[in-house]
């Protein structure tokens, strides 16, 4: 029972985001899902800082709590979670032209559901750094 509950908690954020649509017809740059983060950053014409500012402005201010470059639906995008008192807004910014491809309002419950996933990613990033001796590009890793 405990294992089933943990599995559901870990899978819920992914199932919700998968049901919210696709960017493949609206993005300006394509990228392989298997590409390394460093390669994705080199491909992007919009840089991290500019995309982060676009996300904050789109969400009406607030603090970016996590995010970075990734591929979603074959598109090269930046995904940022901007926190406000009511929850979080996830903003998807095209890494090729800086246009906002979409937003997702996340309530406090959804943000809480993602915490175990973020913790697993954080541990994986720290383990990779310890094993390889190179800095992790993992978004969830503590800076």
PDB file of C-alpha atoms in Angstrom:
ATOM      1  CA  UNK A   1       0.000   0.000   0.000  1.00  0.00           C
ATOM      2  CA  UNK A   2       2.794   2.384   0.965  1.00  0.00           C
ATOM      3  CA  UNK A   3       4.629   1.676  -2.296  1.00  0.00           C
ATOM      4  CA  UNK A   4       1.472   2.339  -4.344  1.00  0.00           C
ATOM      5  CA  UNK A   5       0.889   5.665  -2.585  1.00  0.00           C
ATOM      6  CA  UNK A   6       4.482   6.787  -3.224  1.00  0.00           C
ATOM      7  CA  UNK A   7       4.192   5.787  -6.889  1.00  0.00           C
ATOM      8  CA  UNK A   8       0.983   7.787  -7.269  1.00  0.00           C
ATOM      9  CA  UNK A   9       2.522  10.841  -5.588  1.00  0.00           C
ATOM     10  CA  UNK A  10       5.512  10.718  -7.912  1.00  0.00           C
ATOM     11  CA  UNK A  11       3.449  10.135 -11.064  1.00  0.00           C
ATOM     12  CA  UNK A  12       0.700  12.728 -10.458  1.00  0.00           C
ATOM     13  CA  UNK A  13       2.623  15.868 -11.523  1.00  0.00           C
ATOM     14  CA  UNK A  14       3.713  14.212 -14.755  1.00  0.00           C
ATOM     15  CA  UNK A  15       0.210  12.999 -15.574  1.00  0.00           C
ATOM     16  CA  UNK A  16      -1.268  16.452 -15.000  1.00  0.00           C
ATOM     17  CA  UNK A  17       1.330  18.206 -17.139  1.00  0.00           C
ATOM     18  CA  UNK A  18       0.991  15.623 -19.920  1.00  0.00           C
ATOM     19  CA  UNK A  19      -2.737  16.286 -20.102  1.00  0.00           C
ATOM     20  CA  UNK A  20      -2.298  20.038 -20.595  1.00  0.00           C
ATOM     21  CA  UNK A  21      -1.358  20.118 -24.247  1.00  0.00           C
ATOM     22  CA  UNK A  22       1.605  20.259 -26.545  1.00  0.00           C
ATOM     23  CA  UNK A  23       4.058  22.805 -27.916  1.00  0.00           C
ATOM     24  CA  UNK A  24       5.230  20.868 -30.969  1.00  0.00           C
ATOM     25  CA  UNK A  25       3.206  22.983 -33.419  1.00  0.00           C
ATOM     26  CA  UNK A  26       4.049  26.375 -31.898  1.00  0.00           C
ATOM     27  CA  UNK A  27       7.741  26.271 -30.957  1.00  0.00           C
ATOM     28  CA  UNK A  28      10.536  27.716 -33.078  1.00  0.00           C
ATOM     29  CA  UNK A  29      13.325  25.261 -32.165  1.00  0.00           C
ATOM     30  CA  UNK A  30      13.377  21.483 -31.998  1.00  0.00           C
ATOM     31  CA  UNK A  31      15.660  19.393 -29.793  1.00  0.00           C
ATOM     32  CA  UNK A  32      16.148  15.739 -28.975  1.00  0.00           C
ATOM     33  CA  UNK A  33      14.932  14.532 -25.594  1.00  0.00           C
ATOM     34  CA  UNK A  34      18.299  12.812 -25.088  1.00  0.00           C
ATOM     35  CA  UNK A  35      20.395  15.953 -25.646  1.00  0.00           C
ATOM     36  CA  UNK A  36      22.595  17.082 -22.758  1.00  0.00           C
ATOM     37  CA  UNK A  37      21.675  20.278 -20.899  1.00  0.00           C
ATOM     38  CA  UNK A  38      24.955  21.904 -21.931  1.00  0.00           C
ATOM     39  CA  UNK A  39      24.150  21.249 -25.599  1.00  0.00           C
ATOM     40  CA  UNK A  40      20.619  22.606 -25.163  1.00  0.00           C
ATOM     41  CA  UNK A  41      21.997  25.818 -23.646  1.00  0.00           C
ATOM     42  CA  UNK A  42      24.360  26.255 -26.613  1.00  0.00           C
ATOM     43  CA  UNK A  43      21.484  25.776 -29.076  1.00  0.00           C
ATOM     44  CA  UNK A  44      19.198  28.353 -27.443  1.00  0.00           C
ATOM     45  CA  UNK A  45      19.189  31.826 -28.986  1.00  0.00           C
ATOM     46  CA  UNK A  46      17.375  33.220 -25.928  1.00  0.00           C
ATOM     47  CA  UNK A  47      19.611  32.958 -22.882  1.00  0.00           C
ATOM     48  CA  UNK A  48      18.608  31.760 -19.416  1.00  0.00           C
ATOM     49  CA  UNK A  49      18.483  35.182 -17.742  1.00  0.00           C
ATOM     50  CA  UNK A  50      16.310  36.713 -20.455  1.00  0.00           C
ATOM     51  CA  UNK A  51      13.911  33.757 -20.409  1.00  0.00           C
ATOM     52  CA  UNK A  52      13.686  33.930 -16.610  1.00  0.00           C
ATOM     53  CA  UNK A  53      12.756  37.638 -16.798  1.00  0.00           C
ATOM     54  CA  UNK A  54      10.095  36.894 -19.437  1.00  0.00           C
ATOM     55  CA  UNK A  55       8.626  34.196 -17.171  1.00  0.00           C
ATOM     56  CA  UNK A  56       8.547  36.503 -14.134  1.00  0.00           C
ATOM     57  CA  UNK A  57       6.916  39.306 -16.104  1.00  0.00           C
ATOM     58  CA  UNK A  58       4.328  36.919 -17.562  1.00  0.00           C
ATOM     59  CA  UNK A  59       3.411  35.563 -14.128  1.00  0.00           C
ATOM     60  CA  UNK A  60       3.030  39.078 -12.717  1.00  0.00           C
ATOM     61  CA  UNK A  61       6.213  39.123 -10.675  1.00  0.00           C
ATOM     62  CA  UNK A  62       7.009  36.727  -7.888  1.00  0.00           C
ATOM     63  CA  UNK A  63      10.051  34.595  -7.257  1.00  0.00           C
ATOM     64  CA  UNK A  64      11.323  31.888  -9.606  1.00  0.00           C
ATOM     65  CA  UNK A  65      11.682  28.818  -7.391  1.00  0.00           C
ATOM     66  CA  UNK A  66      12.922  26.404 -10.049  1.00  0.00           C
ATOM     67  CA  UNK A  67      13.309  26.060 -13.761  1.00  0.00           C
ATOM     68  CA  UNK A  68      15.611  25.927 -16.696  1.00  0.00           C
ATOM     69  CA  UNK A  69      16.075  24.697 -20.227  1.00  0.00           C
ATOM     70  CA  UNK A  70      14.546  21.414 -21.354  1.00  0.00           C
ATOM     71  CA  UNK A  71      12.905  19.629 -24.225  1.00  0.00           C
ATOM     72  CA  UNK A  72       9.197  19.083 -24.148  1.00  0.00           C
ATOM     73  CA  UNK A  73       7.223  17.572 -27.008  1.00  0.00           C
ATOM     74  CA  UNK A  74      10.419  17.808 -29.092  1.00  0.00           C
ATOM     75  CA  UNK A  75      10.669  21.562 -28.518  1.00  0.00           C
ATOM     76  CA  UNK A  76      13.528  23.482 -26.926  1.00  0.00           C
ATOM     77  CA  UNK A  77      11.948  25.516 -24.134  1.00  0.00           C
ATOM     78  CA  UNK A  78      12.581  27.104 -20.777  1.00  0.00           C
ATOM     79  CA  UNK A  79      10.194  26.100 -18.016  1.00  0.00           C
ATOM     80  CA  UNK A  80      10.076  28.253 -14.871  1.00  0.00           C
ATOM     81  CA  UNK A  81       7.961  27.946 -11.737  1.00  0.00           C
ATOM     82  CA  UNK A  82       7.112  31.416 -10.429  1.00  0.00           C
ATOM     83  CA  UNK A  83       5.796  31.442  -6.852  1.00  0.00           C
ATOM     84  CA  UNK A  84       3.186  33.835  -5.499  1.00  0.00           C
ATOM     85  CA  UNK A  85       0.998  33.707  -2.339  1.00  0.00           C
ATOM     86  CA  UNK A  86      -1.717  31.659  -4.117  1.00  0.00           C
ATOM     87  CA  UNK A  87       0.615  28.966  -5.467  1.00  0.00           C
ATOM     88  CA  UNK A  88       2.827  28.752  -8.511  1.00  0.00           C
ATOM     89  CA  UNK A  89       2.571  29.517 -12.188  1.00  0.00           C
ATOM     90  CA  UNK A  90       4.649  27.448 -14.562  1.00  0.00           C
ATOM     91  CA  UNK A  91       5.634  29.518 -17.579  1.00  0.00           C
ATOM     92  CA  UNK A  92       6.930  27.931 -20.800  1.00  0.00           C
ATOM     93  CA  UNK A  93       9.205  30.205 -22.859  1.00  0.00           C
ATOM     94  CA  UNK A  94      10.391  29.347 -26.387  1.00  0.00           C
ATOM     95  CA  UNK A  95      14.213  29.125 -26.302  1.00  0.00           C
ATOM     96  CA  UNK A  96      14.400  30.210 -29.930  1.00  0.00           C
ATOM     97  CA  UNK A  97      12.392  33.427 -29.970  1.00  0.00           C
ATOM     98  CA  UNK A  98      11.443  34.225 -26.358  1.00  0.00           C
ATOM     99  CA  UNK A  99       7.683  33.929 -26.912  1.00  0.00           C
ATOM    100  CA  UNK A 100       5.569  32.537 -24.100  1.00  0.00           C
ATOM    101  CA  UNK A 101       4.179  29.220 -25.305  1.00  0.00           C
ATOM    102  CA  UNK A 102       1.868  28.746 -22.356  1.00  0.00           C
ATOM    103  CA  UNK A 103       1.305  28.953 -18.642  1.00  0.00           C
ATOM    104  CA  UNK A 104      -0.031  26.534 -16.060  1.00  0.00           C
ATOM    105  CA  UNK A 105      -1.441  27.676 -12.746  1.00  0.00           C
ATOM    106  CA  UNK A 106      -0.435  25.321  -9.979  1.00  0.00           C
ATOM    107  CA  UNK A 107      -2.219  25.489  -6.664  1.00  0.00           C
ATOM    108  CA  UNK A 108      -0.572  24.712  -3.356  1.00  0.00           C
ATOM    109  CA  UNK A 109      -1.614  21.059  -3.636  1.00  0.00           C
ATOM    110  CA  UNK A 110       0.060  20.581  -7.027  1.00  0.00           C
ATOM    111  CA  UNK A 111       3.223  22.362  -5.850  1.00  0.00           C
ATOM    112  CA  UNK A 112       3.304  20.050  -2.806  1.00  0.00           C
ATOM    113  CA  UNK A 113       2.873  17.018  -5.086  1.00  0.00           C
ATOM    114  CA  UNK A 114       6.017  17.982  -7.001  1.00  0.00           C
ATOM    115  CA  UNK A 115       8.232  18.238  -3.911  1.00  0.00           C
ATOM    116  CA  UNK A 116       9.066  14.491  -3.728  1.00  0.00           C
ATOM    117  CA  UNK A 117       9.998  14.513  -7.421  1.00  0.00           C
ATOM    118  CA  UNK A 118      12.227  17.551  -6.913  1.00  0.00           C
ATOM    119  CA  UNK A 119      13.913  15.853  -3.931  1.00  0.00           C
ATOM    120  CA  UNK A 120      14.686  12.754  -6.016  1.00  0.00           C
ATOM    121  CA  UNK A 121      16.147  14.954  -8.776  1.00  0.00           C
ATOM    122  CA  UNK A 122      18.207  16.878  -6.220  1.00  0.00           C
ATOM    123  CA  UNK A 123      19.675  13.654  -4.811  1.00  0.00           C
ATOM    124  CA  UNK A 124      20.394  12.361  -8.327  1.00  0.00           C
ATOM    125  CA  UNK A 125      22.242  15.584  -9.210  1.00  0.00           C
ATOM    126  CA  UNK A 126      24.335  15.453  -6.028  1.00  0.00           C
ATOM    127  CA  UNK A 127      25.165  11.785  -6.648  1.00  0.00           C
ATOM    128  CA  UNK A 128      26.213  12.517 -10.228  1.00  0.00           C
ATOM    129  CA  UNK A 129      28.520  15.305  -9.026  1.00  0.00           C
ATOM    130  CA  UNK A 130      30.062  13.035  -6.394  1.00  0.00           C
ATOM    131  CA  UNK A 131      30.638  10.179  -8.843  1.00  0.00           C
ATOM    132  CA  UNK A 132      31.826  12.134 -11.887  1.00  0.00           C
ATOM    133  CA  UNK A 133      33.450  15.095 -10.162  1.00  0.00           C
ATOM    134  CA  UNK A 134      31.789  17.502 -12.622  1.00  0.00           C
ATOM    135  CA  UNK A 135      29.063  20.031 -11.803  1.00  0.00           C
ATOM    136  CA  UNK A 136      25.517  18.826 -12.374  1.00  0.00           C
ATOM    137  CA  UNK A 137      23.232  20.686 -14.765  1.00  0.00           C
ATOM    138  CA  UNK A 138      20.236  19.385 -12.831  1.00  0.00           C
ATOM    139  CA  UNK A 139      17.692  22.176 -12.255  1.00  0.00           C
ATOM    140  CA  UNK A 140      16.693  20.769  -8.874  1.00  0.00           C
ATOM    141  CA  UNK A 141      20.234  20.647  -7.490  1.00  0.00           C
ATOM    142  CA  UNK A 142      20.892  23.026  -4.636  1.00  0.00           C
ATOM    143  CA  UNK A 143      23.147  25.919  -5.636  1.00  0.00           C
TER     144      UNK A 143
END
